[in-house]
Amino acid sequence: MSEAFGNEAFWVVALKALLVFVILVVYTLFNIWFERRVVARMQHRVGPNVHGPFGLLQSLADGVKLALKEDIVVKAADKVVYVLAPIIATIPAFLAWAVIPFGPEVRIPFTDTVTPLQLTDMPVAVLYVLAVTSIGVYGIVLAGWSSGSTYSLLGGLRSSAQVISYEVAMGLSFVTVFLYAGTMSTSEIVAAQEDVWYFLPLLPSFIIYVIAMVGETNRAPFDLPEAEGELVGGFHTEYSSLKFALFFLAEYINMVTVSAIATTLFLGGWRAPFGIGTLWPGANEGYWPVLWFLGKTLGFIFLFVWLRGTLPRMRYDQFMAFGWKVLIPISLVWIVAVIVVRKGMTDGTFDQRTLFVAAGVAAAVLLVSLLLPERKPSDPGRTTEVDAPAPTDDGGGSYPTPPMPDQTWNQKEGIRR
């Protein structure tokens, strides 16, 4: 960890904070355009192409439109909490970027000041990110509660349950990274990946994190808190104008945040992709690493868009069962396996060949277990659809239809007259 953190001049810290804010806002505008263009290509449409070159100004036009729309506050809302909720959801999305490294130490143009391309760092930086991003769910829950709407309340409750479920799996996927790197500092984790990126030796953790980050950000196919087919619009049903735009902004910044964490912990952070650093020694120096970092995060953004345009929304009980019954048990078993392997390699008990054989056997067992059909308990007392009586309108079926305006219903005899 650089000694510059905590000892820099105020103007340097303010400049870096301003740059982080500007990059996130501009990146969000680009990601909205990028998502609409990619989904349009998947659906054989054109997408935004009118405002600005290639339609790049469409996101800015949509933001201005949202800000200028009429701000409606429902009568049943708790006014103070109703206004604070979108602010609480948006601010933590920016705060998480305080410890994300964009690159190595560089010289600020037109000055002699050398500073790392990172706002700050700390020995428990990854835990700080988890803590800050968890606060964002309070904004969603409070938005659903304060709106005075049943649909909004159900969306907020779904979001809280969803975050709790997948935050556990996400945190467990970080444990193996801490074991390999020997630190929780983001800059030191990037430095530890100089030889090999962690997504290779820690592939199960990487896959678990990628699944958990989609559930954490309420994105399709895990967008249950805002399922329009069930909850109209979810927790933000009663919001409009700028307050709705803040929820929109928080969602897309959270997408970039989890993508940046995945890049930092598993894909070498700001380091150049494989081969480029060998052929070009200056690839990991100066401001070039910012380009590699943003390119890797854009790859994860494409994954988000790809999933949205491909997979249908999951059923809520399936979604929760997948988090508690699949992701968390696999994470715990994998952590134990990594601890045993690390201990064995340190003591000389395991050699490389033994590890490869064990990994192959474990992968085969896991694949077979995933392909086996799930056994459902048989209930002899339960009637099947074939045995169930057909619905009728004469009172003898399970679902009688309501009477027509010119009919009366004789409940005693169970017939219409």
CSV table of C-alpha atoms in Angstrom, one decimal:
chain,number,residue,atom,x,y,z
A,1,MET,CA,0.0,0.0,0.0
A,2,SER,CA,1.4,3.4,-1.0
A,3,GLU,CA,2.6,5.7,1.7
A,4,ALA,CA,0.9,8.6,-0.2
A,5,PHE,CA,-2.6,7.6,1.0
A,6,GLY,CA,-3.6,9.9,3.8
A,7,ASN,CA,-0.6,12.2,3.3
A,8,GLU,CA,-1.6,14.0,0.1
A,9,ALA,CA,-2.5,17.7,-0.2
A,10,PHE,CA,-6.2,18.6,0.0
A,11,TRP,CA,-6.3,19.8,-3.6
A,12,VAL,CA,-5.0,16.5,-4.9
A,13,VAL,CA,-7.6,14.5,-3.0
A,14,ALA,CA,-10.4,16.9,-4.2
A,15,LEU,CA,-9.2,16.7,-7.8
A,16,LYS,CA,-9.2,12.9,-7.7
A,17,ALA,CA,-12.7,12.8,-6.0
A,18,LEU,CA,-14.0,15.2,-8.7
A,19,LEU,CA,-12.5,13.0,-11.5
A,20,VAL,CA,-14.1,9.8,-10.0
A,21,PHE,CA,-17.5,11.6,-9.9
A,22,VAL,CA,-17.2,12.8,-13.5
A,23,ILE,CA,-16.0,9.4,-14.8
A,24,LEU,CA,-18.9,7.6,-13.1
A,25,VAL,CA,-21.6,10.0,-14.4
A,26,VAL,CA,-20.2,9.9,-18.0
A,27,TYR,CA,-19.7,6.1,-17.8
A,28,THR,CA,-23.3,5.8,-16.7
A,29,LEU,CA,-24.6,7.8,-19.6
A,30,PHE,CA,-22.5,5.6,-21.9
A,31,ASN,CA,-23.7,2.4,-20.4
A,32,ILE,CA,-27.3,3.3,-20.8
A,33,TRP,CA,-26.7,4.0,-24.5
A,34,PHE,CA,-24.5,0.8,-24.8
A,35,GLU,CA,-27.3,-1.3,-23.2
A,36,ARG,CA,-29.9,0.0,-25.6
A,37,ARG,CA,-27.7,-0.5,-28.6
A,38,VAL,CA,-26.7,-4.0,-27.7
A,39,VAL,CA,-30.2,-5.2,-26.9
A,40,ALA,CA,-31.4,-3.6,-30.1
A,41,ARG,CA,-28.9,-5.6,-32.1
A,42,MET,CA,-30.0,-8.8,-30.3
A,43,GLN,CA,-33.6,-8.0,-31.2
A,44,HIS,CA,-32.8,-6.9,-34.8
A,45,ARG,CA,-33.6,-3.3,-34.1
A,46,VAL,CA,-31.6,-0.1,-34.7
A,47,GLY,CA,-31.6,1.4,-31.2
A,48,PRO,CA,-30.9,5.1,-30.4
A,49,ASN,CA,-29.3,6.7,-33.5
A,50,VAL,CA,-30.8,10.2,-33.7
A,51,HIS,CA,-29.4,12.4,-30.9
A,52,GLY,CA,-25.7,13.0,-31.5
A,53,PRO,CA,-23.3,10.8,-33.4
A,54,PHE,CA,-24.5,7.2,-33.2
A,55,GLY,CA,-27.2,8.3,-30.8
A,56,LEU,CA,-24.6,8.9,-28.0
A,57,LEU,CA,-26.6,11.9,-26.6
A,58,GLN,CA,-29.8,10.0,-26.2
A,59,SER,CA,-28.9,9.2,-22.5
A,60,LEU,CA,-28.3,12.8,-21.8
A,61,ALA,CA,-31.6,13.8,-23.4
A,62,ASP,CA,-33.4,11.2,-21.3
A,63,GLY,CA,-31.7,12.5,-18.1
A,64,VAL,CA,-32.8,16.1,-18.9
A,65,LYS,CA,-36.3,14.8,-19.7
A,66,LEU,CA,-36.6,13.0,-16.3
A,67,ALA,CA,-35.3,16.1,-14.4
A,68,LEU,CA,-37.8,18.4,-16.1
A,69,LYS,CA,-40.9,16.1,-15.6
A,70,GLU,CA,-43.5,17.0,-13.0
A,71,ASP,CA,-42.5,15.8,-9.5
A,72,ILE,CA,-45.5,14.0,-8.1
A,73,VAL,CA,-45.6,13.1,-4.3
A,74,VAL,CA,-48.3,10.7,-3.3
A,75,LYS,CA,-50.6,11.7,-0.5
A,76,ALA,CA,-50.0,8.5,1.6
A,77,ALA,CA,-46.2,8.9,1.5
A,78,ASP,CA,-44.0,9.7,4.5
A,79,LYS,CA,-42.6,12.9,3.0
A,80,VAL,CA,-39.2,13.0,4.7
A,81,VAL,CA,-38.3,9.4,4.1
A,82,TYR,CA,-39.8,9.5,0.7
A,83,VAL,CA,-37.4,12.2,-0.4
A,84,LEU,CA,-34.4,10.8,1.5
A,85,ALA,CA,-34.7,7.3,0.1
A,86,PRO,CA,-33.3,7.9,-3.4
A,87,ILE,CA,-30.5,10.0,-1.9
A,88,ILE,CA,-29.6,7.1,0.4
A,89,ALA,CA,-29.6,4.7,-2.5
A,90,THR,CA,-27.3,6.9,-4.7
A,91,ILE,CA,-24.6,8.2,-2.3
A,92,PRO,CA,-23.2,4.7,-1.3
A,93,ALA,CA,-22.8,3.9,-5.0
A,94,PHE,CA,-20.3,6.8,-5.3
A,95,LEU,CA,-18.6,6.2,-1.9
A,96,ALA,CA,-17.6,2.6,-2.9
A,97,TRP,CA,-15.2,4.0,-5.5
A,98,ALA,CA,-13.0,5.6,-2.9
A,99,VAL,CA,-10.8,2.5,-2.7
A,100,ILE,CA,-11.0,1.3,-6.3
A,101,PRO,CA,-7.6,1.6,-8.0
A,102,PHE,CA,-7.6,2.9,-11.6
A,103,GLY,CA,-3.9,2.6,-12.2
A,104,PRO,CA,-0.4,3.0,-10.7
A,105,GLU,CA,1.4,6.1,-9.5
A,106,VAL,CA,1.4,8.9,-12.1
A,107,ARG,CA,2.5,12.5,-12.4
A,108,ILE,CA,-0.3,15.0,-12.5
A,109,PRO,CA,-0.1,17.0,-15.7
A,110,PHE,CA,1.5,20.5,-15.5
A,111,THR,CA,2.7,19.8,-11.9
A,112,ASP,CA,5.5,17.8,-10.2
A,113,THR,CA,3.1,16.0,-8.0
A,114,VAL,CA,3.1,12.2,-8.2
A,115,THR,CA,0.0,10.3,-6.9
A,116,PRO,CA,-1.5,6.9,-7.2
A,117,LEU,CA,-4.6,6.7,-9.4
A,118,GLN,CA,-6.8,5.8,-6.4
A,119,LEU,CA,-8.5,8.1,-4.0
A,120,THR,CA,-7.4,6.2,-0.9
A,121,ASP,CA,-6.8,2.7,0.4
A,122,MET,CA,-6.9,0.9,3.8
A,123,PRO,CA,-6.0,-2.5,5.2
A,124,VAL,CA,-9.7,-3.6,5.0
A,125,ALA,CA,-10.7,-1.8,1.8
A,126,VAL,CA,-12.8,-4.7,0.4
A,127,LEU,CA,-14.8,-4.9,3.7
A,128,TYR,CA,-15.3,-1.2,3.4
A,129,VAL,CA,-16.8,-1.7,-0.1
A,130,LEU,CA,-19.1,-4.4,1.2
A,131,ALA,CA,-20.3,-2.2,4.1
A,132,VAL,CA,-20.9,0.8,1.9
A,133,THR,CA,-22.8,-1.0,-0.9
A,134,SER,CA,-24.9,-2.7,1.8
A,135,ILE,CA,-26.2,0.7,2.9
A,136,GLY,CA,-27.7,1.3,-0.5
A,137,VAL,CA,-30.4,-1.3,0.1
A,138,TYR,CA,-31.7,0.9,2.9
A,139,GLY,CA,-32.7,3.4,0.3
A,140,ILE,CA,-34.7,0.8,-1.6
A,141,VAL,CA,-36.4,-0.6,1.5
A,142,LEU,CA,-37.3,2.9,2.8
A,143,ALA,CA,-38.5,3.9,-0.7
A,144,GLY,CA,-40.9,0.9,-0.7
A,145,TRP,CA,-42.1,1.6,2.9
A,146,SER,CA,-42.5,5.3,2.6
A,147,SER,CA,-44.5,5.3,-0.6
A,148,GLY,CA,-47.7,4.0,1.0
A,149,SER,CA,-48.2,1.4,-1.7
A,150,THR,CA,-48.5,-2.3,-1.3
A,151,TYR,CA,-46.6,-3.0,-4.5
A,152,SER,CA,-43.8,-0.7,-3.5
A,153,LEU,CA,-43.6,-2.3,0.0
A,154,LEU,CA,-43.4,-5.8,-1.5
A,155,GLY,CA,-40.6,-4.7,-3.8
A,156,GLY,CA,-38.6,-3.2,-0.9
A,157,LEU,CA,-39.0,-6.4,1.1
A,158,ARG,CA,-37.9,-8.5,-1.8
A,159,SER,CA,-34.9,-6.3,-2.3
A,160,SER,CA,-33.8,-6.6,1.3
A,161,ALA,CA,-34.2,-10.4,1.3
A,162,GLN,CA,-32.3,-10.6,-2.0
A,163,VAL,CA,-29.4,-8.5,-0.8
A,164,ILE,CA,-29.1,-10.5,2.4
A,165,SER,CA,-29.1,-13.8,0.5
A,166,TYR,CA,-26.6,-12.9,-2.2
A,167,GLU,CA,-24.4,-10.7,-0.1
A,168,VAL,CA,-23.4,-13.8,1.9
A,169,ALA,CA,-22.4,-15.6,-1.2
A,170,MET,CA,-20.5,-12.6,-2.4
A,171,GLY,CA,-18.6,-12.2,0.8
A,172,LEU,CA,-17.7,-15.9,0.9
A,173,SER,CA,-16.3,-15.6,-2.7
A,174,PHE,CA,-13.9,-12.9,-1.4
A,175,VAL,CA,-12.4,-15.1,1.3
A,176,THR,CA,-10.3,-17.2,-1.1
A,177,VAL,CA,-8.9,-14.0,-2.6
A,178,PHE,CA,-7.9,-12.9,0.8
A,179,LEU,CA,-6.2,-16.3,1.4
A,180,TYR,CA,-4.3,-16.1,-1.8
A,181,ALA,CA,-3.3,-12.4,-1.6
A,182,GLY,CA,-2.8,-12.3,2.2
A,183,THR,CA,-4.4,-8.9,2.4
A,184,MET,CA,-7.7,-7.0,2.1
A,185,SER,CA,-6.2,-3.9,0.5
A,186,THR,CA,-7.3,-3.4,-3.0
A,187,SER,CA,-4.0,-2.0,-4.3
A,188,GLU,CA,-2.1,-4.9,-2.7
A,189,ILE,CA,-4.5,-7.4,-4.2
A,190,VAL,CA,-3.8,-5.9,-7.7
A,191,ALA,CA,-0.1,-6.0,-7.0
A,192,ALA,CA,-0.3,-9.7,-6.0
A,193,GLN,CA,-1.8,-10.5,-9.4
A,194,GLU,CA,1.3,-9.5,-11.3
A,195,ASP,CA,2.1,-13.1,-12.4
A,196,VAL,CA,-1.4,-14.7,-12.6
A,197,TRP,CA,-4.9,-13.3,-12.4
A,198,TYR,CA,-6.9,-14.8,-9.6
A,199,PHE,CA,-9.8,-15.9,-11.9
A,200,LEU,CA,-7.7,-18.8,-13.0
A,201,PRO,CA,-6.8,-20.5,-9.7
A,202,LEU,CA,-10.0,-19.3,-8.0
A,203,LEU,CA,-12.4,-20.0,-10.9
A,204,PRO,CA,-15.3,-21.2,-8.6
A,205,SER,CA,-15.1,-18.1,-6.5
A,206,PHE,CA,-15.1,-16.0,-9.7
A,207,ILE,CA,-18.2,-17.7,-11.0
A,208,ILE,CA,-20.0,-17.4,-7.7
A,209,TYR,CA,-19.2,-13.7,-7.5
A,210,VAL,CA,-20.4,-13.1,-11.0
A,211,ILE,CA,-23.7,-14.7,-10.2
A,212,ALA,CA,-24.0,-12.9,-6.9
A,213,MET,CA,-23.2,-9.5,-8.4
A,214,VAL,CA,-26.1,-9.9,-10.8
A,215,GLY,CA,-28.4,-10.7,-7.9
A,216,GLU,CA,-26.9,-7.9,-5.8
A,217,THR,CA,-27.7,-5.2,-8.4
A,218,ASN,CA,-31.3,-6.4,-9.1
A,219,ARG,CA,-30.6,-7.0,-12.7
A,220,ALA,CA,-32.3,-9.5,-15.0
A,221,PRO,CA,-32.9,-12.4,-14.6
A,222,PHE,CA,-32.7,-11.5,-10.9
A,223,ASP,CA,-34.7,-8.3,-11.0
A,224,LEU,CA,-37.5,-9.5,-8.7
A,225,PRO,CA,-37.8,-6.3,-6.6
A,226,GLU,CA,-39.1,-4.4,-9.7
A,227,ALA,CA,-40.9,-7.2,-11.5
A,228,GLU,CA,-43.5,-5.3,-13.5
A,229,GLY,CA,-45.6,-8.4,-14.2
A,230,GLU,CA,-46.1,-8.8,-10.4
A,231,LEU,CA,-45.4,-5.5,-8.7
A,232,VAL,CA,-46.2,-2.9,-11.4
A,233,GLY,CA,-42.7,-1.3,-11.0
A,234,GLY,CA,-41.6,-2.5,-7.6
A,235,PHE,CA,-40.1,-0.2,-5.0
A,236,HIS,CA,-40.0,2.9,-7.3
A,237,THR,CA,-43.6,2.6,-8.5
A,238,GLU,CA,-44.6,5.9,-6.8
A,239,TYR,CA,-41.5,7.9,-7.8
A,240,SER,CA,-41.2,10.3,-10.7
A,241,SER,CA,-39.0,13.1,-12.1
A,242,LEU,CA,-35.5,13.6,-10.5
A,243,LYS,CA,-36.1,11.1,-7.6
A,244,PHE,CA,-36.8,8.3,-10.0
A,245,ALA,CA,-33.7,9.4,-12.0
A,246,LEU,CA,-31.6,9.0,-8.9
A,247,PHE,CA,-32.7,5.3,-8.5
A,248,PHE,CA,-31.9,4.9,-12.2
A,249,LEU,CA,-28.4,6.4,-11.7
A,250,ALA,CA,-27.8,4.3,-8.6
A,251,GLU,CA,-28.6,1.1,-10.4
A,252,TYR,CA,-26.2,1.7,-13.2
A,253,ILE,CA,-23.4,3.0,-10.9
A,254,ASN,CA,-23.8,-0.2,-8.9
A,255,MET,CA,-23.4,-2.2,-12.1
A,256,VAL,CA,-20.1,-0.5,-12.7
A,257,THR,CA,-19.1,-0.8,-9.0
A,258,VAL,CA,-19.5,-4.6,-8.9
A,259,SER,CA,-17.8,-4.8,-12.3
A,260,ALA,CA,-14.9,-2.8,-10.9
A,261,ILE,CA,-14.6,-5.1,-7.8
A,262,ALA,CA,-14.6,-8.2,-10.1
A,263,THR,CA,-11.9,-6.6,-12.2
A,264,THR,CA,-9.8,-5.6,-9.1
A,265,LEU,CA,-10.1,-9.0,-7.3
A,266,PHE,CA,-10.1,-11.5,-10.2
A,267,LEU,CA,-8.9,-9.9,-13.4
A,268,GLY,CA,-5.7,-8.1,-12.4
A,269,GLY,CA,-7.2,-4.7,-11.8
A,270,TRP,CA,-5.6,-2.1,-14.0
A,271,ARG,CA,-2.9,-4.4,-15.4
A,272,ALA,CA,-2.8,-4.9,-19.2
A,273,PRO,CA,-4.4,-8.1,-20.6
A,274,PHE,CA,-2.2,-11.2,-21.1
A,275,GLY,CA,0.6,-10.7,-23.6
A,276,ILE,CA,0.3,-6.9,-24.0
A,277,GLY,CA,2.5,-6.2,-21.0
A,278,THR,CA,5.2,-8.6,-22.3
A,279,LEU,CA,5.3,-7.1,-25.8
A,280,TRP,CA,4.9,-3.5,-24.7
A,281,PRO,CA,6.8,-2.7,-21.4
A,282,GLY,CA,5.0,0.7,-21.0
A,283,ALA,CA,1.5,-0.9,-21.1
A,284,ASN,CA,1.3,-0.8,-17.2
A,285,GLU,CA,2.8,2.7,-16.8
A,286,GLY,CA,1.3,6.2,-17.0
A,287,TYR,CA,-2.3,6.6,-17.8
A,288,TRP,CA,-2.7,3.6,-20.1
A,289,PRO,CA,-3.8,1.3,-17.2
A,290,VAL,CA,-7.0,3.4,-16.9
A,291,LEU,CA,-7.9,2.2,-20.4
A,292,TRP,CA,-7.4,-1.5,-19.5
A,293,PHE,CA,-9.4,-1.0,-16.3
A,294,LEU,CA,-12.4,0.6,-18.1
A,295,GLY,CA,-12.2,-2.0,-20.8
A,296,LYS,CA,-12.5,-4.9,-18.4
A,297,THR,CA,-15.4,-3.3,-16.6
A,298,LEU,CA,-17.1,-2.7,-19.9
A,299,GLY,CA,-16.8,-6.5,-20.5
A,300,PHE,CA,-18.8,-7.1,-17.4
A,301,ILE,CA,-21.4,-4.5,-18.4
A,302,PHE,CA,-21.8,-6.4,-21.7
A,303,LEU,CA,-22.4,-9.5,-19.6
A,304,PHE,CA,-25.2,-7.7,-17.7
A,305,VAL,CA,-26.8,-6.6,-21.0
A,306,TRP,CA,-26.4,-10.1,-22.5
A,307,LEU,CA,-28.2,-11.7,-19.6
A,308,ARG,CA,-31.0,-9.1,-19.8
A,309,GLY,CA,-31.6,-9.7,-23.5
A,310,THR,CA,-31.3,-13.5,-23.2
A,311,LEU,CA,-32.7,-15.0,-20.0
A,312,PRO,CA,-36.3,-14.8,-18.6
A,313,ARG,CA,-36.9,-13.6,-15.1
A,314,MET,CA,-36.6,-16.3,-12.4
A,315,ARG,CA,-39.4,-17.3,-10.0
A,316,TYR,CA,-38.9,-15.7,-6.6
A,317,ASP,CA,-38.8,-19.0,-4.6
A,318,GLN,CA,-36.3,-20.5,-7.1
A,319,PHE,CA,-34.2,-17.5,-6.9
A,320,MET,CA,-33.9,-17.5,-3.1
A,321,ALA,CA,-33.4,-21.3,-3.0
A,322,PHE,CA,-30.6,-21.0,-5.5
A,323,GLY,CA,-28.8,-18.5,-3.3
A,324,TRP,CA,-29.2,-20.3,0.0
A,325,LYS,CA,-29.1,-24.0,-1.1
A,326,VAL,CA,-26.6,-23.8,-4.0
A,327,LEU,CA,-24.3,-20.8,-3.9
A,328,ILE,CA,-23.6,-20.6,-0.2
A,329,PRO,CA,-22.9,-24.4,0.4
A,330,ILE,CA,-20.6,-24.5,-2.7
A,331,SER,CA,-18.8,-21.4,-1.4
A,332,LEU,CA,-18.2,-23.0,2.0
A,333,VAL,CA,-16.9,-26.2,0.5
A,334,TRP,CA,-14.6,-24.3,-1.8
A,335,ILE,CA,-13.2,-22.2,1.0
A,336,VAL,CA,-12.3,-25.4,3.0
A,337,ALA,CA,-10.7,-26.9,-0.1
A,338,VAL,CA,-8.6,-23.8,-0.7
A,339,ILE,CA,-7.5,-23.7,2.9
A,340,VAL,CA,-6.5,-27.4,2.7
A,341,VAL,CA,-4.6,-26.9,-0.6
A,342,ARG,CA,-2.8,-23.8,0.6
A,343,LYS,CA,-1.8,-25.6,3.8
A,344,GLY,CA,-0.7,-28.7,1.8
A,345,MET,CA,1.4,-26.7,-0.6
A,346,THR,CA,3.1,-24.8,2.2
A,347,ASP,CA,4.0,-28.1,4.0
A,348,GLY,CA,4.9,-29.9,0.8
A,349,THR,CA,2.2,-32.5,1.2
A,350,PHE,CA,0.6,-31.8,-2.2
A,351,ASP,CA,2.4,-31.6,-5.6
A,352,GLN,CA,1.1,-29.9,-8.7
A,353,ARG,CA,0.1,-33.2,-10.3
A,354,THR,CA,-2.0,-34.3,-7.3
A,355,LEU,CA,-3.8,-30.9,-7.4
A,356,PHE,CA,-4.7,-31.2,-11.0
A,357,VAL,CA,-6.1,-34.7,-10.6
A,358,ALA,CA,-8.1,-33.7,-7.5
A,359,ALA,CA,-9.4,-30.6,-9.4
A,360,GLY,CA,-10.5,-32.8,-12.3
A,361,VAL,CA,-12.3,-35.3,-10.1
A,362,ALA,CA,-14.1,-32.4,-8.2
A,363,ALA,CA,-15.1,-30.8,-11.5
A,364,ALA,CA,-16.5,-34.1,-12.8
A,365,VAL,CA,-18.5,-34.7,-9.6
A,366,LEU,CA,-19.9,-31.2,-9.6
A,367,LEU,CA,-20.9,-31.5,-13.3
A,368,VAL,CA,-22.7,-34.8,-12.7
A,369,SER,CA,-24.5,-33.4,-9.6
A,370,LEU,CA,-25.7,-30.5,-11.7
A,371,LEU,CA,-27.0,-32.7,-14.5
A,372,LEU,CA,-28.9,-35.1,-12.2
A,373,PRO,CA,-32.7,-34.3,-12.1
A,374,GLU,CA,-34.1,-33.0,-8.8
A,375,ARG,CA,-36.2,-35.6,-7.0
A,376,LYS,CA,-39.5,-34.2,-5.7
A,377,PRO,CA,-41.1,-36.0,-2.7
A,378,SER,CA,-44.2,-37.9,-3.6
A,379,ASP,CA,-47.4,-37.0,-1.8
A,380,PRO,CA,-50.0,-39.8,-2.1
A,381,GLY,CA,-52.7,-37.6,-0.5
A,382,ARG,CA,-52.2,-34.9,-3.1
A,383,THR,CA,-54.6,-35.0,-6.0
A,384,THR,CA,-53.3,-34.4,-9.5
A,385,GLU,CA,-54.7,-32.2,-12.1
A,386,VAL,CA,-56.2,-35.2,-13.8
A,387,ASP,CA,-58.2,-36.3,-10.7
A,388,ALA,CA,-59.3,-32.7,-9.9
A,389,PRO,CA,-62.9,-31.9,-10.8
A,390,ALA,CA,-63.4,-29.7,-13.8
A,391,PRO,CA,-64.5,-26.1,-13.0
A,392,THR,CA,-68.2,-25.6,-13.7
A,393,ASP,CA,-70.6,-22.8,-13.3
A,394,ASP,CA,-73.2,-24.7,-11.4
A,395,GLY,CA,-71.6,-24.7,-8.0
A,396,GLY,CA,-70.1,-28.2,-8.3
A,397,GLY,CA,-66.6,-27.2,-9.4
A,398,SER,CA,-63.7,-25.5,-7.7
A,399,TYR,CA,-63.8,-22.2,-9.5
A,400,PRO,CA,-67.5,-21.0,-10.2
A,401,THR,CA,-67.7,-18.1,-12.6
A,402,PRO,CA,-69.6,-15.0,-11.4
A,403,PRO,CA,-73.2,-14.6,-12.5
A,404,MET,CA,-74.1,-12.4,-15.5
A,405,PRO,CA,-76.0,-9.1,-14.8
A,406,ASP,CA,-79.3,-10.7,-15.7
A,407,GLN,CA,-78.7,-13.8,-13.5
A,408,THR,CA,-79.0,-14.5,-9.8
A,409,TRP,CA,-77.0,-17.0,-7.8
A,410,ASN,CA,-78.9,-19.4,-5.6
A,411,GLN,CA,-76.1,-20.3,-3.1
A,412,LYS,CA,-78.3,-22.9,-1.3
A,413,GLU,CA,-79.0,-24.9,-4.4
A,414,GLY,CA,-75.7,-23.9,-6.1
A,415,ILE,CA,-77.3,-23.1,-9.4
A,416,ARG,CA,-78.1,-20.0,-11.5
A,417,ARG,CA,-81.6,-18.8,-12.3
